[in-house]
Structures are given as structure tokens and as C-alpha cells.
Short mmCIF file of C-alpha atoms in Angstrom, two decimals:
data_model
loop_
_atom_site.label_atom_id
_atom_site.label_comp_id
_atom_site.label_asym_id
_atom_site.label_seq_id
_atom_site.Cartn_x
_atom_site.Cartn_y
_atom_site.Cartn_z
CA MET D 185 -14.02 17.57 -9.58
CA PRO D 186 -11.97 14.63 -10.75
CA SER D 187 -13.60 11.59 -12.35
CA SER D 188 -12.17 8.15 -12.95
CA ARG D 189 -11.66 6.27 -16.15
CA VAL D 190 -10.86 2.52 -16.31
CA ARG D 191 -9.17 0.27 -18.83
CA LEU D 192 -8.68 -3.49 -18.83
CA VAL D 193 -5.38 -4.38 -20.53
CA ARG D 194 -3.04 -7.29 -21.04
CA LEU D 195 0.66 -6.81 -21.25
CA ASP D 196 1.14 -9.70 -23.66
CA ALA D 197 -1.45 -8.56 -26.17
CA CYS D 198 0.77 -7.26 -28.90
CA SER D 199 0.17 -9.06 -32.19
CA ASP D 200 2.55 -9.36 -35.14
CA ASP D 201 0.34 -6.97 -37.14
CA GLU D 202 0.61 -4.36 -34.40
CA ARG D 203 4.36 -4.73 -34.38
CA LYS D 204 4.77 -4.09 -38.14
CA GLY D 205 5.93 -0.60 -38.89
CA ASN D 206 5.79 0.42 -35.23
CA PRO D 207 9.32 1.17 -33.94
CA GLY D 208 7.91 1.56 -30.40
CA VAL D 209 7.07 -2.16 -30.24
CA PRO D 210 10.19 -4.30 -30.34
CA ASN D 211 10.09 -7.58 -32.22
CA ASP D 212 12.40 -9.55 -29.92
CA GLY D 213 10.03 -10.17 -27.01
CA SER D 214 11.40 -7.29 -25.02
CA LEU D 215 9.19 -4.55 -23.55
CA SER D 216 8.26 -1.41 -25.41
CA SER D 217 9.14 1.90 -23.77
CA SER D 218 5.46 2.68 -23.02
CA THR D 219 5.02 -0.68 -21.31
CA LYS D 220 8.15 -0.06 -19.23
CA GLU D 221 6.68 3.33 -18.18
CA LEU D 222 3.45 1.63 -17.20
CA LEU D 223 5.24 -0.98 -15.13
CA GLU D 224 7.34 1.67 -13.44
CA ARG D 225 4.18 3.55 -12.40
CA LEU D 226 2.55 0.33 -11.12
CA VAL D 227 5.66 -0.36 -8.99
CA GLU D 228 5.54 3.23 -7.66
CA ILE D 229 1.87 2.88 -6.63
CA ASP D 230 2.29 -0.56 -5.20
CA GLU D 231 5.28 0.23 -3.05
CA ALA D 232 3.69 3.41 -1.77
CA CYS D 233 0.76 1.32 -0.62
CA PHE D 234 2.62 -1.77 0.64
CA PRO D 235 6.21 -0.77 1.49
CA ASN D 236 6.69 -3.86 3.66
CA ASP D 237 5.78 -6.20 0.80
CA ALA D 238 8.01 -4.65 -1.93
CA GLY D 239 9.30 -7.47 -4.19
CA GLY D 240 6.81 -10.04 -2.88
CA VAL D 241 5.22 -12.69 -5.04
CA ALA D 242 2.18 -10.57 -5.84
CA SER D 243 4.05 -7.27 -6.11
CA ALA D 244 4.21 -5.05 -9.16
CA ARG D 245 7.95 -5.27 -9.07
CA THR D 246 7.79 -9.04 -9.50
CA LEU D 247 5.25 -8.60 -12.32
CA ALA D 248 7.67 -6.18 -13.99
CA SER D 249 10.54 -8.69 -13.84
CA SER D 250 8.70 -11.85 -14.78
CA PRO D 251 7.66 -12.52 -18.43
CA ARG D 252 5.66 -15.54 -17.24
CA LEU D 253 3.61 -13.43 -14.79
CA ARG D 254 3.00 -10.78 -17.45
CA ARG D 255 1.62 -13.47 -19.78
CA VAL D 256 -1.02 -14.68 -17.24
CA THR D 257 -1.84 -11.38 -15.49
CA ARG D 258 -4.55 -8.98 -16.58
CA LEU D 259 -4.77 -5.41 -15.36
CA VAL D 260 -7.43 -2.89 -14.58
CA LEU D 261 -5.97 0.65 -14.75
CA VAL D 262 -7.78 3.55 -13.10
CA TYR D 263 -6.96 7.08 -14.32
CA GLU D 264 -7.90 10.28 -12.56
CA SER D 265 -9.01 13.04 -14.90
CA PHE D 266 -10.64 16.40 -14.66
CA GLU D 267 -13.31 17.92 -16.87
CA GLY D 268 -11.75 19.23 -20.02
CA ASP D 269 -9.02 16.58 -20.24
CA ASP D 270 -8.58 15.26 -23.79
CA SER D 271 -8.56 11.60 -22.86
CA SER D 272 -8.22 8.53 -25.08
CA GLU D 273 -11.50 7.34 -26.54
CA ARG D 274 -10.79 3.91 -25.09
CA SER D 275 -10.60 5.32 -21.52
CA LEU D 276 -14.27 5.56 -20.69
CA LYS D 277 -15.84 7.06 -17.56
CA LEU D 278 -16.92 4.43 -15.02
CA VAL D 279 -20.41 5.03 -13.74
CA GLU D 280 -20.90 3.05 -10.56
CA GLY D 281 -23.59 0.42 -10.89
CA LYS D 282 -23.43 0.32 -14.67
CA GLU D 283 -21.44 -1.86 -16.99
CA THR D 284 -18.37 -0.14 -18.35
CA GLU D 285 -16.99 -0.65 -21.86
CA THR D 286 -13.43 -1.96 -21.71
CA ASN D 287 -10.62 -2.82 -24.11
CA GLU D 288 -9.39 -6.21 -22.93
CA ARG D 289 -6.65 -6.81 -25.48
CA THR D 290 -4.46 -3.77 -25.77
CA SER D 291 -1.20 -3.37 -27.60
CA SER D 292 1.86 -2.83 -25.46
CA SER D 293 2.51 0.27 -27.54
CA ASP D 294 -0.57 2.08 -26.26
CA THR D 295 -1.07 0.78 -22.74
CA PHE D 296 0.11 4.05 -21.22
CA GLU D 297 -1.22 6.87 -23.38
CA GLY D 298 -3.31 9.95 -22.78
CA ILE D 299 -2.88 12.75 -20.28
CA ASP D 300 -4.87 11.28 -17.40
CA ALA D 301 -2.94 10.34 -14.27
CA LEU D 302 -2.78 6.63 -13.43
CA VAL D 303 -3.69 6.49 -9.75
CA ALA D 304 -4.90 2.96 -9.04
CA PHE D 305 -4.83 -0.52 -10.45
CA ALA D 306 -5.94 -4.11 -9.83
CA SER D 307 -4.33 -7.24 -11.21
CA TYR D 308 -5.93 -10.68 -11.66
CA THR D 309 -5.44 -14.00 -13.32
CA ALA D 310 -8.17 -15.77 -15.17
CA SER D 311 -9.25 -19.33 -15.85
CA SER D 312 -12.44 -20.66 -17.50
CA MET D 313 -14.17 -20.81 -14.13
CA CYS D 314 -12.45 -18.42 -11.76
CA PHE D 315 -10.82 -15.00 -11.61
CA GLU D 316 -8.25 -14.53 -8.84
CA VAL D 317 -7.54 -10.93 -7.82
CA THR D 318 -3.82 -10.69 -6.94
CA LYS D 319 -3.38 -7.01 -6.16
CA VAL D 320 -5.42 -3.90 -5.54
CA ALA D 321 -3.51 -0.63 -4.97
CA CYS D 322 -4.30 3.09 -5.03
CA ALA D 323 -1.81 5.98 -4.81
CA PRO D 324 -2.00 7.37 -1.22
CA SER D 325 -2.73 10.90 -2.49
CA SER D 326 -5.78 9.63 -4.39
CA ARG D 327 -7.46 7.52 -1.72
CA ARG D 328 -11.04 7.90 -0.53
CA ARG D 329 -12.27 8.73 -4.00
CA GLY D 330 -13.56 5.29 -4.90
CA TYR D 331 -10.77 4.41 -7.35
CA ALA D 332 -9.81 1.09 -5.83
CA LYS D 333 -13.48 0.16 -5.68
CA ASN D 334 -13.87 1.07 -9.33
CA ALA D 335 -10.95 -1.23 -10.22
CA VAL D 336 -12.43 -4.22 -8.42
CA ALA D 337 -15.93 -3.46 -9.78
CA ALA D 338 -14.51 -3.58 -13.32
CA ILE D 339 -13.15 -7.09 -12.63
CA LEU D 340 -16.59 -8.16 -11.37
CA ASP D 341 -18.20 -6.71 -14.48
CA GLU D 342 -15.81 -8.67 -16.63
CA ALA D 343 -16.55 -11.85 -14.67
CA ARG D 344 -20.24 -11.39 -15.31
CA LYS D 345 -19.67 -10.87 -18.99
CA LYS D 346 -17.53 -14.00 -19.25
CA LYS D 347 -19.98 -15.99 -17.08
CA ILE D 348 -17.21 -16.76 -14.59
CA ALA D 349 -18.43 -18.80 -11.62
CA ARG D 350 -16.19 -17.35 -8.90
CA VAL D 351 -13.93 -14.40 -8.12
CA ALA D 352 -11.51 -14.91 -5.26
CA LEU D 353 -8.85 -12.86 -3.45
CA ARG D 354 -6.63 -12.89 -0.37
CA VAL D 355 -6.42 -9.98 2.06
CA GLU D 356 -4.64 -9.40 5.35
CA GLN D 357 -7.17 -9.76 8.19
CA THR D 358 -6.06 -6.50 9.84
CA ASN D 359 -6.55 -4.46 6.58
CA VAL D 360 -9.95 -3.20 7.70
CA ALA D 361 -10.34 -0.72 4.85
CA ALA D 362 -9.72 -3.33 2.21
CA VAL D 363 -12.02 -5.87 3.88
CA SER D 364 -14.77 -3.23 4.07
CA LEU D 365 -14.32 -2.41 0.38
CA TYR D 366 -14.62 -6.06 -0.71
CA GLU D 367 -17.61 -6.67 1.46
CA SER D 368 -19.34 -3.57 0.08
CA LEU D 369 -19.01 -5.19 -3.39
CA GLY D 370 -20.51 -8.49 -2.28
CA PHE D 371 -17.43 -10.54 -1.31
CA ARG D 372 -17.79 -12.88 1.62
CA GLU D 373 -15.07 -14.64 3.63
CA ASP D 374 -14.47 -18.33 3.11
CA VAL D 375 -14.04 -19.17 6.77
CA SER D 376 -13.29 -22.81 5.99
CA ARG D 377 -9.83 -21.79 4.75
CA ALA D 378 -8.91 -19.41 7.60
CA THR D 379 -6.30 -21.60 9.30
CA ALA D 380 -4.64 -22.36 5.96
CA HIS D 381 -3.64 -18.73 5.68
CA GLU D 382 -2.22 -18.08 9.13
CA GLY D 383 1.07 -16.25 8.71
CA TYR D 384 0.46 -15.88 4.99
CA TYR D 385 1.81 -12.31 4.95
CA GLY D 386 4.61 -13.00 7.45
CA ALA D 387 4.92 -13.79 11.13
CA GLY D 388 1.76 -12.81 12.96
CA ARG D 389 0.15 -11.48 9.76
CA HIS D 390 -2.78 -13.69 8.79
CA GLY D 391 -4.59 -13.78 5.52
CA ALA D 392 -8.23 -14.37 4.73
CA VAL D 393 -9.85 -15.65 1.52
CA TYR D 394 -12.83 -13.70 0.19
CA GLU D 395 -15.13 -14.90 -2.58
CA TYR D 396 -17.66 -13.37 -4.90
CA PHE D 397 -20.14 -15.41 -7.02
CA PRO D 398 -21.38 -13.43 -10.01
#
């Protein structure tokens, strides 16, 4: 049976020391080949999940093309693995209900290593008081295995560690599966902001704001 392993990474977390002597990490601000591979996989997963929103503000394609977004966005990567896989020591099995060790600041040169298959991810931005989840996506072939839930749960774990007061996200009202997932983790709708997100996802497609308070 497959299991999931999660990592928290930042695409801007490559220090000068990490660049020295490492030809895979360019010194001109451009992306390393491994980071490009990671972003390509994120785009693939995202657009398989949300084909009508490809290239939108919160899309992986926009993240891949925007240095500014990459600087402020943090990622939770969920890998599917099977018993016997020789996985990276930094990719630790997530046990639901328990805190999972993560590696928040990860060099661009090793954000996409190991032989596990990247099947889901969540992205978020962070301030001193609030985390805002900007995307949750899981490869269609790997759904119904709890991977998206694991990704969001890892963000909530991080919020508790950092003593963050609030975690927020937007979701399309008709996305019943996503709403159910968020509610199962303790998110509740902020009904006071319902009218402000009418048509948020396009004509006739209304958004809702959900909040979690660690």
C-alpha cells in the first residue's frame, strides 16, 4: 500500500553558501534545473485539477513565471511512496493526528529529489499573524487517498508551531469535496464575507472564505 511523505519548502531559500561549488544552483538569480522540474510538475498537477483556471492568479503556472510570487509563497509537497522506496531522509511519513517534522528552508538544488512521486501540493503565504492558503491540488490518479488533506494538515501544524492566529483560504462554493475536506480539518466559513466573493471565480462562480483558528 502507498504511503505519503510531506515536505515544506521555499523556492527562494538558496543561500550563498549553498550556491558555492554547486553547479546545479545558478548564481544569477535564475532557477536551477531541479526547481524548474518541480515547477513543471506543479503546473501539471494544477492544470489537471483546475483546467478552467490555468494561468489564473493563484495558479502554479503564474507561480512558475513570477519571481515575486516565488519569494512570498511556501509549498507543502506530498509524495506517494511504497514500502521499500529509498526516500530522502528529509521526506518523513505523515501520521495523521501527529506533528510531522518538516524542512522549511530548502535549497533550490534539492527541492525535487528522491524517487517518490510528487502527487499533491498546497501553497500558502505567511505573515506574522496569518497564513493564507492559495492552492490545494492533487493529481486526479491519486485522489481519495488523503494526500490533499495531508498537505493542508501540514500547514495547520506549521501554524500551530509558529503560533499563528488564523489560517484562511478561499474555495468555490460548488466544490463540495474541497469544502468537506476543509470542514473536516476544522475550518469554518466566514459568512460575513460571502457577498464580497460573488463571481470571484468567474461569472456565476462564487467563492467562500473559510477560516481556521489554531
